[in-house]
CSV table of C-alpha atoms in Angstrom, one decimal:
chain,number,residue,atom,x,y,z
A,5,UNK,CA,4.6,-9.4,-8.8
A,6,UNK,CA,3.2,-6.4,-8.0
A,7,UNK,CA,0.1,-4.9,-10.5
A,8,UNK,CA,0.6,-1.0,-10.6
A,9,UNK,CA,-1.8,0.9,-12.5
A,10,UNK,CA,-1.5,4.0,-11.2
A,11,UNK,CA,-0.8,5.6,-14.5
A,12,UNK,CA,-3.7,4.7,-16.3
A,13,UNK,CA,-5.9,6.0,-13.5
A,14,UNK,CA,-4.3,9.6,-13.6
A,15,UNK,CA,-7.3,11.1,-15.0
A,16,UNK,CA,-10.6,10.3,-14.9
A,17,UNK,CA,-12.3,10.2,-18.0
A,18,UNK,CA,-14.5,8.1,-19.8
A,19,UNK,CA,-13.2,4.4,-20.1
A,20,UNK,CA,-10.5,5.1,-17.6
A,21,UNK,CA,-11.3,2.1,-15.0
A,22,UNK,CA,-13.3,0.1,-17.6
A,23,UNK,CA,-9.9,-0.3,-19.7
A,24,UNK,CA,-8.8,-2.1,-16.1
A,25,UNK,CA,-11.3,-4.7,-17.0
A,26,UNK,CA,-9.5,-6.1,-19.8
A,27,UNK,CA,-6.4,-6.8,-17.6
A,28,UNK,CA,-5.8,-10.3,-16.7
A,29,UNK,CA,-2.4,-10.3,-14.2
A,30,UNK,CA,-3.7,-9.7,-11.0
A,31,UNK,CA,-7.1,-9.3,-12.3
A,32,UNK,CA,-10.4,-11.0,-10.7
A,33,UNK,CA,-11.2,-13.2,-13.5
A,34,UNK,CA,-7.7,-14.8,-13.3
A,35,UNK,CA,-8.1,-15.5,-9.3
A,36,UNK,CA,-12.2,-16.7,-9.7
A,37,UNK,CA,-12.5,-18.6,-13.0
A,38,UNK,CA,-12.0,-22.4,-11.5
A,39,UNK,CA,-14.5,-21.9,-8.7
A,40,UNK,CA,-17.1,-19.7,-11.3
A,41,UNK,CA,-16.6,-22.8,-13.3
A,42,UNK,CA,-17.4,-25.5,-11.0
A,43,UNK,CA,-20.0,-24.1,-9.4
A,44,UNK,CA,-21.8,-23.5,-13.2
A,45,UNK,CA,-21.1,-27.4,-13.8
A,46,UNK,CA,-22.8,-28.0,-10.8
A,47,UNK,CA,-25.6,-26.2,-11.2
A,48,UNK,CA,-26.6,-27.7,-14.4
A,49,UNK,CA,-25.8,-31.1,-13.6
A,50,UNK,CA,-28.4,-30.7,-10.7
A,51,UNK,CA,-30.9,-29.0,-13.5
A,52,UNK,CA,-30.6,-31.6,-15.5
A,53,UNK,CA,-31.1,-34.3,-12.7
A,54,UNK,CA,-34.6,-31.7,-12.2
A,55,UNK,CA,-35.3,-31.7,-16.0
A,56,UNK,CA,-34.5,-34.9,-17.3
A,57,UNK,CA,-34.1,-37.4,-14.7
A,58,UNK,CA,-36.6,-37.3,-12.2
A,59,UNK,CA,-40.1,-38.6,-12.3
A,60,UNK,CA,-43.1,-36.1,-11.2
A,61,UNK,CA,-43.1,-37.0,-7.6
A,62,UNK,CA,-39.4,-36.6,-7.0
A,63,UNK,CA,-39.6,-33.4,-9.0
A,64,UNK,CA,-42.4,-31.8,-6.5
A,65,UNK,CA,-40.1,-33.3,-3.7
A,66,UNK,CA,-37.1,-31.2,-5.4
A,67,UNK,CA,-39.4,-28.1,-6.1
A,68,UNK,CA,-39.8,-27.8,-1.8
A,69,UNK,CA,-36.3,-28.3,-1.1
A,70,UNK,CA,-35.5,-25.6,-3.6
A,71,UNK,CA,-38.0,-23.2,-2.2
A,72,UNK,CA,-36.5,-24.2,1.5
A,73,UNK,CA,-33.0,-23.2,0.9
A,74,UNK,CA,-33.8,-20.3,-1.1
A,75,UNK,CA,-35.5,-19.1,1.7
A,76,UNK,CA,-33.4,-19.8,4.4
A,77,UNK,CA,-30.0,-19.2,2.4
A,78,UNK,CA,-31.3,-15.3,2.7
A,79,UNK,CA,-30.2,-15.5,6.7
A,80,UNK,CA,-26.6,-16.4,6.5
A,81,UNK,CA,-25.3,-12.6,6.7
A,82,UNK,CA,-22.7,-13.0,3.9
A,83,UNK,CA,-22.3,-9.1,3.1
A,84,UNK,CA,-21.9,-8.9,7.4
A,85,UNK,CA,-19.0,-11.1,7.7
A,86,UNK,CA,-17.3,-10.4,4.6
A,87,UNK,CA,-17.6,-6.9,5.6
A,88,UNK,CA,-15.8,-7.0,8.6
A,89,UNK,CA,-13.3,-9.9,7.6
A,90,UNK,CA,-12.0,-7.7,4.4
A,91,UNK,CA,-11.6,-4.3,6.3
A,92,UNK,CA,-9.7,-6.3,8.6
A,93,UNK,CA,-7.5,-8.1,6.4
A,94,UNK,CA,-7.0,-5.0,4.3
A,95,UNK,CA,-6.1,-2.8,7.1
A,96,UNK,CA,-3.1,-5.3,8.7
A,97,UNK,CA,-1.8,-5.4,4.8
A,98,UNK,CA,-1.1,-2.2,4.5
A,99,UNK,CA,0.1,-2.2,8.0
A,100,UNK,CA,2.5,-5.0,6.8
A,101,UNK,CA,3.6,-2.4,3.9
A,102,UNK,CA,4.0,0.0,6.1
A,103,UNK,CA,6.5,-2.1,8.2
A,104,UNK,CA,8.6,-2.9,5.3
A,105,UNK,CA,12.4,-1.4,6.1
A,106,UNK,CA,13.6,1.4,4.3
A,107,UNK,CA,18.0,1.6,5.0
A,108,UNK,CA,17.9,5.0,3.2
A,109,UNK,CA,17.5,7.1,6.4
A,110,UNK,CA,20.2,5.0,7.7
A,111,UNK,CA,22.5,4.8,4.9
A,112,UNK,CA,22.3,9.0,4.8
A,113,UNK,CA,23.3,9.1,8.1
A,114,UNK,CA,25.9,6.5,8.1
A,115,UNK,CA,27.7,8.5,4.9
A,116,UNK,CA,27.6,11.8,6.7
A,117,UNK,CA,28.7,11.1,10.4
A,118,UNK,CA,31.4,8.4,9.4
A,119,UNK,CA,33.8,10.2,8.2
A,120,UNK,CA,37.5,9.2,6.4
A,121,UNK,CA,38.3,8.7,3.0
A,122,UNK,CA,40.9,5.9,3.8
A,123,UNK,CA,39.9,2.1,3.3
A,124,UNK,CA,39.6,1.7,6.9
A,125,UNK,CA,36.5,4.3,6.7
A,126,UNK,CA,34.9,2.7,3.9
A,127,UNK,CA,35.1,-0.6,4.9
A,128,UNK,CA,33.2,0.9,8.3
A,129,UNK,CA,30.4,2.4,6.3
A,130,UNK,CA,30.0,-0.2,3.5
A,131,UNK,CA,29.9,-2.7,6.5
A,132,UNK,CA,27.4,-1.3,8.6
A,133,UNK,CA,24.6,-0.3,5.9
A,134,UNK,CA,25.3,-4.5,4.7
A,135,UNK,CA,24.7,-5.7,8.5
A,136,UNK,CA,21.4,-3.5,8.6
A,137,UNK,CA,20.6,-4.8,5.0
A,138,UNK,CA,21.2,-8.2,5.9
A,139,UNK,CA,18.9,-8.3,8.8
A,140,UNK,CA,16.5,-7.8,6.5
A,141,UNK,CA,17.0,-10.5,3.9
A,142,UNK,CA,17.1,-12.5,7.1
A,143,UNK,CA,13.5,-11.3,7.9
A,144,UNK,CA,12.1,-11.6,4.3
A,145,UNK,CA,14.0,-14.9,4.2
A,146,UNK,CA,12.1,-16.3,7.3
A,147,UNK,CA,8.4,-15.0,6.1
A,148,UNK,CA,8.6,-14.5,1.7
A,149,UNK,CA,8.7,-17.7,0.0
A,150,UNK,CA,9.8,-15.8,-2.8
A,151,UNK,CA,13.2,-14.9,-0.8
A,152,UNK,CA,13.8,-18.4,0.3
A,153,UNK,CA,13.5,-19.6,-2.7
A,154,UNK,CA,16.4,-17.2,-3.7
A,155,UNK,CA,18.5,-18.0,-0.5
A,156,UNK,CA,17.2,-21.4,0.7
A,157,UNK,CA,20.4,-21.8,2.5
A,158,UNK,CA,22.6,-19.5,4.7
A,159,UNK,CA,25.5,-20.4,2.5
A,160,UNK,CA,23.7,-18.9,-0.4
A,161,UNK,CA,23.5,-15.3,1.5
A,162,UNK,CA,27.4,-16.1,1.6
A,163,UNK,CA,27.6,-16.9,-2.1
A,164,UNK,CA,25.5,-13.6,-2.7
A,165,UNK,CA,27.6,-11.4,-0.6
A,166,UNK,CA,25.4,-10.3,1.6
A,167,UNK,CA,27.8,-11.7,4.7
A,168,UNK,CA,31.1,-13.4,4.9
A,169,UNK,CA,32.3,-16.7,6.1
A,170,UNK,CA,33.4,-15.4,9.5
A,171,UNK,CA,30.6,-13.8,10.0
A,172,UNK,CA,28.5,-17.0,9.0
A,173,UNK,CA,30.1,-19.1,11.4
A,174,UNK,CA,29.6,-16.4,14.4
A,175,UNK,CA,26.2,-16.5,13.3
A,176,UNK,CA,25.9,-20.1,14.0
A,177,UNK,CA,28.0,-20.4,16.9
A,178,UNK,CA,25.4,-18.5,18.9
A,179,UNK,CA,23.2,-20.7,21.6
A,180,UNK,CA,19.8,-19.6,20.2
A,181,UNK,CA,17.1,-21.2,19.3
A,182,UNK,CA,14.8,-18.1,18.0
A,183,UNK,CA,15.2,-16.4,14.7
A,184,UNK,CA,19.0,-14.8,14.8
A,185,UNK,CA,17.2,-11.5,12.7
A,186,UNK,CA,18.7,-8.8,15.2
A,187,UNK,CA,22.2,-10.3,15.4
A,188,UNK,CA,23.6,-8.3,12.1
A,189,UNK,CA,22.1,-5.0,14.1
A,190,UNK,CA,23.9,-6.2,17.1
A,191,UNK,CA,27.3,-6.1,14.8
A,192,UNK,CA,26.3,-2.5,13.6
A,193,UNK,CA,26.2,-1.1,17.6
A,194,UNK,CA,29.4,-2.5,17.7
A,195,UNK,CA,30.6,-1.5,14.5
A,196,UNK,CA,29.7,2.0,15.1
A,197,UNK,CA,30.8,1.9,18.8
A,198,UNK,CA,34.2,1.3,17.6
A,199,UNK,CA,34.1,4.3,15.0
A,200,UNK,CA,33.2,6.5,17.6
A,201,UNK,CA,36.0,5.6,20.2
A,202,UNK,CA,38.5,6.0,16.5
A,203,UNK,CA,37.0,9.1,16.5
A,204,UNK,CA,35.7,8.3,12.9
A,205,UNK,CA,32.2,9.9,14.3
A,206,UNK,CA,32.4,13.1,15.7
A,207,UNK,CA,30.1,13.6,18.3
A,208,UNK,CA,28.0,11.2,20.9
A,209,UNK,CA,24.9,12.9,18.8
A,210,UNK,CA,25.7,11.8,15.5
A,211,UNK,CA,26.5,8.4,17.5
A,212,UNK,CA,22.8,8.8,19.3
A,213,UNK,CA,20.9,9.3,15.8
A,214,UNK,CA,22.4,6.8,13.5
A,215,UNK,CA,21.5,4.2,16.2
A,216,UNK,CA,18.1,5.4,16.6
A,217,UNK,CA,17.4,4.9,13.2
A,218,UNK,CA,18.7,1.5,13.2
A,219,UNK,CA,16.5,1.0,16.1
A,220,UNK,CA,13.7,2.3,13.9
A,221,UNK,CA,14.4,0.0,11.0
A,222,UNK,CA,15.0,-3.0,13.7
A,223,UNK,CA,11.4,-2.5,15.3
A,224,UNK,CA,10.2,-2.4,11.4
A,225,UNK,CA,12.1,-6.2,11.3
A,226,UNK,CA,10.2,-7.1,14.4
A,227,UNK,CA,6.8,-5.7,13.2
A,228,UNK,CA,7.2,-8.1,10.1
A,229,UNK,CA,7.9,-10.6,12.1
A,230,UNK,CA,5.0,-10.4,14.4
A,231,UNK,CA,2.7,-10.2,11.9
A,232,UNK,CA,3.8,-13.6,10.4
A,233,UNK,CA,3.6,-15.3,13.8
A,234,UNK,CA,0.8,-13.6,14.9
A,235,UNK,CA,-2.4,-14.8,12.3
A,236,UNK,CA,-5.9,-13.6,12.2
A,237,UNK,CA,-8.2,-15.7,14.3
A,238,UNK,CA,-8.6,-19.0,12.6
A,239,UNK,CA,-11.7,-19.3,13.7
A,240,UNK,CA,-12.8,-15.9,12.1
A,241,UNK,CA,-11.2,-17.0,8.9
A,242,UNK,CA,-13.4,-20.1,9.3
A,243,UNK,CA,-16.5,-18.7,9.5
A,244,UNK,CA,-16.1,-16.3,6.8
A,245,UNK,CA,-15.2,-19.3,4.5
A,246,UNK,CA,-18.2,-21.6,5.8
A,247,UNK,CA,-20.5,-18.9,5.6
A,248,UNK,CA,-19.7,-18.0,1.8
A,249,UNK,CA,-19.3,-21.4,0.2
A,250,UNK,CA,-22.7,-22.9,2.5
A,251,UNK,CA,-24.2,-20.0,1.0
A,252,UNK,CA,-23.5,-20.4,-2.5
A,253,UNK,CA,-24.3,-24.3,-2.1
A,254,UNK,CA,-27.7,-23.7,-1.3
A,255,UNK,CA,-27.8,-21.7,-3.6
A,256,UNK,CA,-27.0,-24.3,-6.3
A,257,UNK,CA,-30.7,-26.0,-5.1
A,258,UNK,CA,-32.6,-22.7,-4.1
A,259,UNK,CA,-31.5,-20.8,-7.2
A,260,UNK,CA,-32.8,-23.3,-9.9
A,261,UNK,CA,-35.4,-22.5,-12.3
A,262,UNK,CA,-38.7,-24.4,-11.5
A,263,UNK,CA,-41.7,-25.7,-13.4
A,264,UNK,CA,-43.6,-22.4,-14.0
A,265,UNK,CA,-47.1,-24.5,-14.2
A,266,UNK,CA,-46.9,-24.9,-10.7
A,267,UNK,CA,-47.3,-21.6,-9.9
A,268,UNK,CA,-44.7,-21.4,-7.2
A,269,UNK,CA,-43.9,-17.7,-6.5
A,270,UNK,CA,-41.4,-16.1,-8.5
A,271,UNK,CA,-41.1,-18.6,-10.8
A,272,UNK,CA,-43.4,-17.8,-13.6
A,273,UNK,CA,-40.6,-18.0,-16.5
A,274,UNK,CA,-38.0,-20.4,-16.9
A,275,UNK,CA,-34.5,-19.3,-17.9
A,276,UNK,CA,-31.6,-21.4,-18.5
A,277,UNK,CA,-28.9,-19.2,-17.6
A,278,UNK,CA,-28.8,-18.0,-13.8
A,279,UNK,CA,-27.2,-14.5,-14.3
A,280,UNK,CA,-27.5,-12.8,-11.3
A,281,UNK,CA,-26.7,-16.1,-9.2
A,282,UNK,CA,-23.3,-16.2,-11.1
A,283,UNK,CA,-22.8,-12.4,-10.8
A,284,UNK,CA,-23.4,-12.4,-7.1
A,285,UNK,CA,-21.1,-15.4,-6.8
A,286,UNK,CA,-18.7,-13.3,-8.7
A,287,UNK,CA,-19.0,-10.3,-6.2
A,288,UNK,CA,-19.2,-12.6,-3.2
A,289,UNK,CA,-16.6,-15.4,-3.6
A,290,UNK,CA,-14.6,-12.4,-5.5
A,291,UNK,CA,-14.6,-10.5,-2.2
A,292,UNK,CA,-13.6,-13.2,-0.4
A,293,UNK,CA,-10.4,-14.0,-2.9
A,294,UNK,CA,-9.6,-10.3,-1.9
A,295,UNK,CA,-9.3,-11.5,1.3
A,296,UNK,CA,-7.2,-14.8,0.6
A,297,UNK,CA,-4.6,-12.7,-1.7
A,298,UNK,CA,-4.0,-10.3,1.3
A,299,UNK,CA,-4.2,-11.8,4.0
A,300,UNK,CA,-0.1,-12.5,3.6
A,301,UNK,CA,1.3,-10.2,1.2
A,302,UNK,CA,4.9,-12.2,1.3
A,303,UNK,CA,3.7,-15.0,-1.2
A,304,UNK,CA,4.1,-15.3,-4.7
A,305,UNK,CA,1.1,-14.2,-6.3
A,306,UNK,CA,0.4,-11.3,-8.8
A,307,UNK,CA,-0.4,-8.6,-5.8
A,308,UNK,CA,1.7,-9.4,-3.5
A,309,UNK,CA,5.0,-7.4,-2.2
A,310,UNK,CA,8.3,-7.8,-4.5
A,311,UNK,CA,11.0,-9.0,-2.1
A,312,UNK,CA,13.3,-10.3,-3.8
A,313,UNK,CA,13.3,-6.5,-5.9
A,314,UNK,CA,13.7,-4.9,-1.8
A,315,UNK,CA,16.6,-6.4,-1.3
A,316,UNK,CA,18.3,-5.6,-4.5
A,317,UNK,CA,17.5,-2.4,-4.2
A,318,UNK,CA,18.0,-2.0,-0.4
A,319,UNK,CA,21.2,-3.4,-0.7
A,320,UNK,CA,21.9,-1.3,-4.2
A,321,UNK,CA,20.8,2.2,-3.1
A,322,UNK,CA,22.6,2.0,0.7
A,323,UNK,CA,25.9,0.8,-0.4
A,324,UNK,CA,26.0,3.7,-3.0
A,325,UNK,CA,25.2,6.1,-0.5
A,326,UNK,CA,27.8,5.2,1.7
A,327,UNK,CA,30.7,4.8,-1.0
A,328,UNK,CA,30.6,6.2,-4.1
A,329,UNK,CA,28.8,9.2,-3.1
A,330,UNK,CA,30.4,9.9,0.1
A,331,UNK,CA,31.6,13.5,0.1
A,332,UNK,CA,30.5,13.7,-3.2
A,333,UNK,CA,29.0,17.2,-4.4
A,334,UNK,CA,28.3,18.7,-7.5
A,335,UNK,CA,29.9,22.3,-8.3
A,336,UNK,CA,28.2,25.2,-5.6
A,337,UNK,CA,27.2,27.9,-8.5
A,338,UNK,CA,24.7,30.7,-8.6
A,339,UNK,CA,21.2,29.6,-9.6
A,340,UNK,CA,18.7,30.7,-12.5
A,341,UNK,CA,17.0,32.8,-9.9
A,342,UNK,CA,20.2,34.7,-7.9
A,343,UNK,CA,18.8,37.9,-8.6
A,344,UNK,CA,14.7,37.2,-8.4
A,345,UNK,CA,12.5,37.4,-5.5
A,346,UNK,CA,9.8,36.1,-7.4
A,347,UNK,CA,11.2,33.0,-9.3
A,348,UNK,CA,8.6,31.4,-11.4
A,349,UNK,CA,9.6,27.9,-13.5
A,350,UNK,CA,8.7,28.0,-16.9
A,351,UNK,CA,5.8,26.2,-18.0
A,352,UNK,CA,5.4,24.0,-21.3
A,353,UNK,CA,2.9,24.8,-23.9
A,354,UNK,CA,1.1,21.0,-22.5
A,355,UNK,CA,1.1,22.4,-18.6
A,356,UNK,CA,0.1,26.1,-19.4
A,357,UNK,CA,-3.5,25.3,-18.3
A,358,UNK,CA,-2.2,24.4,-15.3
A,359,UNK,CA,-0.9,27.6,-13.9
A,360,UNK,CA,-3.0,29.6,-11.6
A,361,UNK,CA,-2.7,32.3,-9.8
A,362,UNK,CA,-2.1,31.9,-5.7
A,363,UNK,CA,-5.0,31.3,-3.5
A,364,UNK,CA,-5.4,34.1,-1.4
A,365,UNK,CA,-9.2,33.1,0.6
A,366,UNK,CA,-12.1,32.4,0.0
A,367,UNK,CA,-13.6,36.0,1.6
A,368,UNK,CA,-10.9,38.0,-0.2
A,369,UNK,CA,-13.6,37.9,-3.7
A,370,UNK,CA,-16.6,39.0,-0.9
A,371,UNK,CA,-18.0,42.5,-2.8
A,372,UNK,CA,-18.7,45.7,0.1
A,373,UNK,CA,-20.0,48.9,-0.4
A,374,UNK,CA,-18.3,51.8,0.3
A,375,UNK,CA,-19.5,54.8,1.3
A,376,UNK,CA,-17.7,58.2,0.5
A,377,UNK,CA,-19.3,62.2,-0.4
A,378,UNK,CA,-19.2,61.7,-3.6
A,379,UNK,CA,-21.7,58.2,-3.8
A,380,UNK,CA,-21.4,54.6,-3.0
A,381,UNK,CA,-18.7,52.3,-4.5
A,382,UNK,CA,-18.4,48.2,-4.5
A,383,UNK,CA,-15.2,47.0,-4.0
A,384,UNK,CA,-14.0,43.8,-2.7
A,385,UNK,CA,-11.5,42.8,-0.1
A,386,UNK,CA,-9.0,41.1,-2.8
A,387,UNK,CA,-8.1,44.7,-4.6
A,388,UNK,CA,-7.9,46.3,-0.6
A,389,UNK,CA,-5.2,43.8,-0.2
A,390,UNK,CA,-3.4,44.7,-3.4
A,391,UNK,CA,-3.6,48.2,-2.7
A,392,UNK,CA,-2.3,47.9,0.6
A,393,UNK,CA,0.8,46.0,-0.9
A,394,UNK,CA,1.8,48.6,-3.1
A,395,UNK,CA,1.4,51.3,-0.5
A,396,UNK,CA,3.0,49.7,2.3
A,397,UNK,CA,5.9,51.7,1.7
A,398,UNK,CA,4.6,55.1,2.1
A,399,UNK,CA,4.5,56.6,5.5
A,400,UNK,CA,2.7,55.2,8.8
A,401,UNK,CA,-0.1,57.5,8.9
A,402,UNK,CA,-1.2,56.4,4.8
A,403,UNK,CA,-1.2,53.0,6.6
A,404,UNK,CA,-3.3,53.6,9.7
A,405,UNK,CA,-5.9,55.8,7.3
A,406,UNK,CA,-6.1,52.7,5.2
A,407,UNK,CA,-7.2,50.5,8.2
A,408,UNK,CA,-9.4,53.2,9.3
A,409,UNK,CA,-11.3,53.5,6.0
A,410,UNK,CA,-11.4,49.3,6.3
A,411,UNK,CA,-13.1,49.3,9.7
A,412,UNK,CA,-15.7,51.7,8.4
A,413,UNK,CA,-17.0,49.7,5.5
């Protein structure tokens, strides 16, 4: 569901972002087009009512109600509210994103503390990465409609095997009424508590930092979970809504095009089309969809997070980790560069332009004057520096000369 178009973007050139334009999944036109549509039917039904269907009295009537709220419309502070409710809603998504668990950390550390190559070991590991992954299918099953549409029972986590019938029934068996989330995590302490006393973990520290990181990726659980319960301010969203759409309605009166004869200010022509009413109810309603797709990123639409492609790959990526690459390591063999201090990667004819030489500092490229018997000499602080390198294996006095000579210029 997500829109990524971070490749096109790579370099700006001409054409780059208006290429973006032309995109319709996830674009502006596809989230706008009923409401730009409806609000254009509406206001030429109400022109043609002006036009066509009123008599002269109604229409002078009509021509000071038009004049009223397009006057008046000017003091709702759209641009104000939509300012503050969009950096708000934009902020706690990417907040949201940033609370999304990650069981690689966890998964590395799980493969290199718990240690045994027999079954017993690898049904330890392969157990505890799947308790840490299934409290968060549990999460994104309680908040992503997209997940519980995948899993809309417990049995189907069973099915998927993400968690076993014992564990199912345990799960049910316990006397709580709030979301049961942490009870997998509570199964890896255990889990883990028992490798260490089997002395299938070495140390209390390995012990200590695989169950801070599940303690990491269980606050990440509870974050997401927060933010579902915990809404912006309906009333905030309220206002923001009232504000744009009680805007753009008197807008559909204030906006139309009146008789120019009348000599009303700003209305000496008479145009048919109302472009820049329709492009600021692009820009304004538009920012306000921004809003609306944000402001829960665990839905189903074009921009929001893929879920259902986290677990798979949660699930995918940590059970590898702790099975088929445990103690798993390619051949230990001298590299290309054993005998180089200097190793430099080649470059490809494409990337050439791309090498440059190491920043040394700005002041390094400053041109002095220096002062000797035989006349004066420029010469900057970037070739002192390189001198200095190759001489810096003569003896100590050359050295303290050359500092001598750079504290007189």
């Amino acid at each position: 569901m997500t829109v990524t178009y971070s490749r096109r973007v790579a370099d700006a050139r001409l054409g780059t972002f208006s290429h973006l334009l032309l995109r319709w999944k996830g674009s502006i036109y596809k989230l706008l087009y009923r409401e730009l549509f409806i609000f254009t039917v509406l206001y030429y039904a109400i022109s043609i009512l002006y036009r066509f269907l009123l008599d002269d009295g109604q229409r002078r009537l009509f021509e000071k109600l038009a004049i009223y709220c397009d006057q008046y419309a000017q003091l709702i502070p759209v641009s104000f509210v939509l300012g503050f409710y969009v950096t708000l809603v934009v902020s706690r998504w990417w907040g949201q994103f940033e609370s999304v668990p990650w069981p690689d950390r966890l998964a590395a550390l799980v493969g290199g503390h718990v240690r045994g190559a027999d079954e017993g070991a690898r049904l330890i590991r392969r157990s505890l990465v799947r308790y840490a992954n299934l409290s968060g299918v549990l999460i994104y099953r309680s908040i992503s409609t997209a997940v519980y549409k995948r899993f809309p029972t417990m049995e189907h986590l069973v099915q998927a095997g993400l968690m076993t019938v014992e564990e199912l029934r345990q799960l049910e068996e316990l006397p709580s009424p709030h979301n049961k989330f942490w009870v997998p995590c509570m199964w890896f302490v255990s889990l883990a508590l028992r490798a260490r006393t089997e002395g299938r973990i070495n140390n209390d520290v390995a012990l200590t930092a695989i169950l801070n990181e599940l303690s990491t990726l269980r606050s990440q659980c509870m974050k997401l979970y927060s933010y579902d319960w915990i809404s912006l301010p309906l009333v905030y969203t309220q206002v923001v809504t009232v504000a744009v759409y009680s805007f753009f309605l008197a807008c559909l009166i204030g906006r139309q095009f009146l008789d120019p004869t009348q000599g009303y200010p700003g209305h000496d022509l008479d145009f048919y089309l109302p472009v820049f009413t329709l492009l600021q109810f692009f820009f304004y309603v538009g920012w306000l969809k921004v809003a609306e797709q944000l402001i829960n990123p665990f839905g189903e639409d074009d921009d929001d997070f893929e879920t259902n492609w986290l677990v798979d790959r949660n699930l995918q990526v940590s059970l590898l980790s702790v099975d088929d690459m445990y103690d798993l390591v390619p051949v230990v063999e001298r590299d290309k560069y054993w005998n180089e201090s200097e190793p430099q990667p080649p470059y490809t004819a494409a990337s050439a332009e791309h090498r440059k030489p190491s920043y040394m500092g700005s002041a390094l490229d400053i041109r002095q004057v220096l002062h000797s018997n035989t006349g004066s000499y420029y010469i900057s602080l970037r070739w002192m520096l390189s001198v200095f390198v190759k001489e810096s294996h003569k003896k100590y006095a050359d050295t303290f000369y050359f500092f001598d000579v750079c504290g007189k210029i």
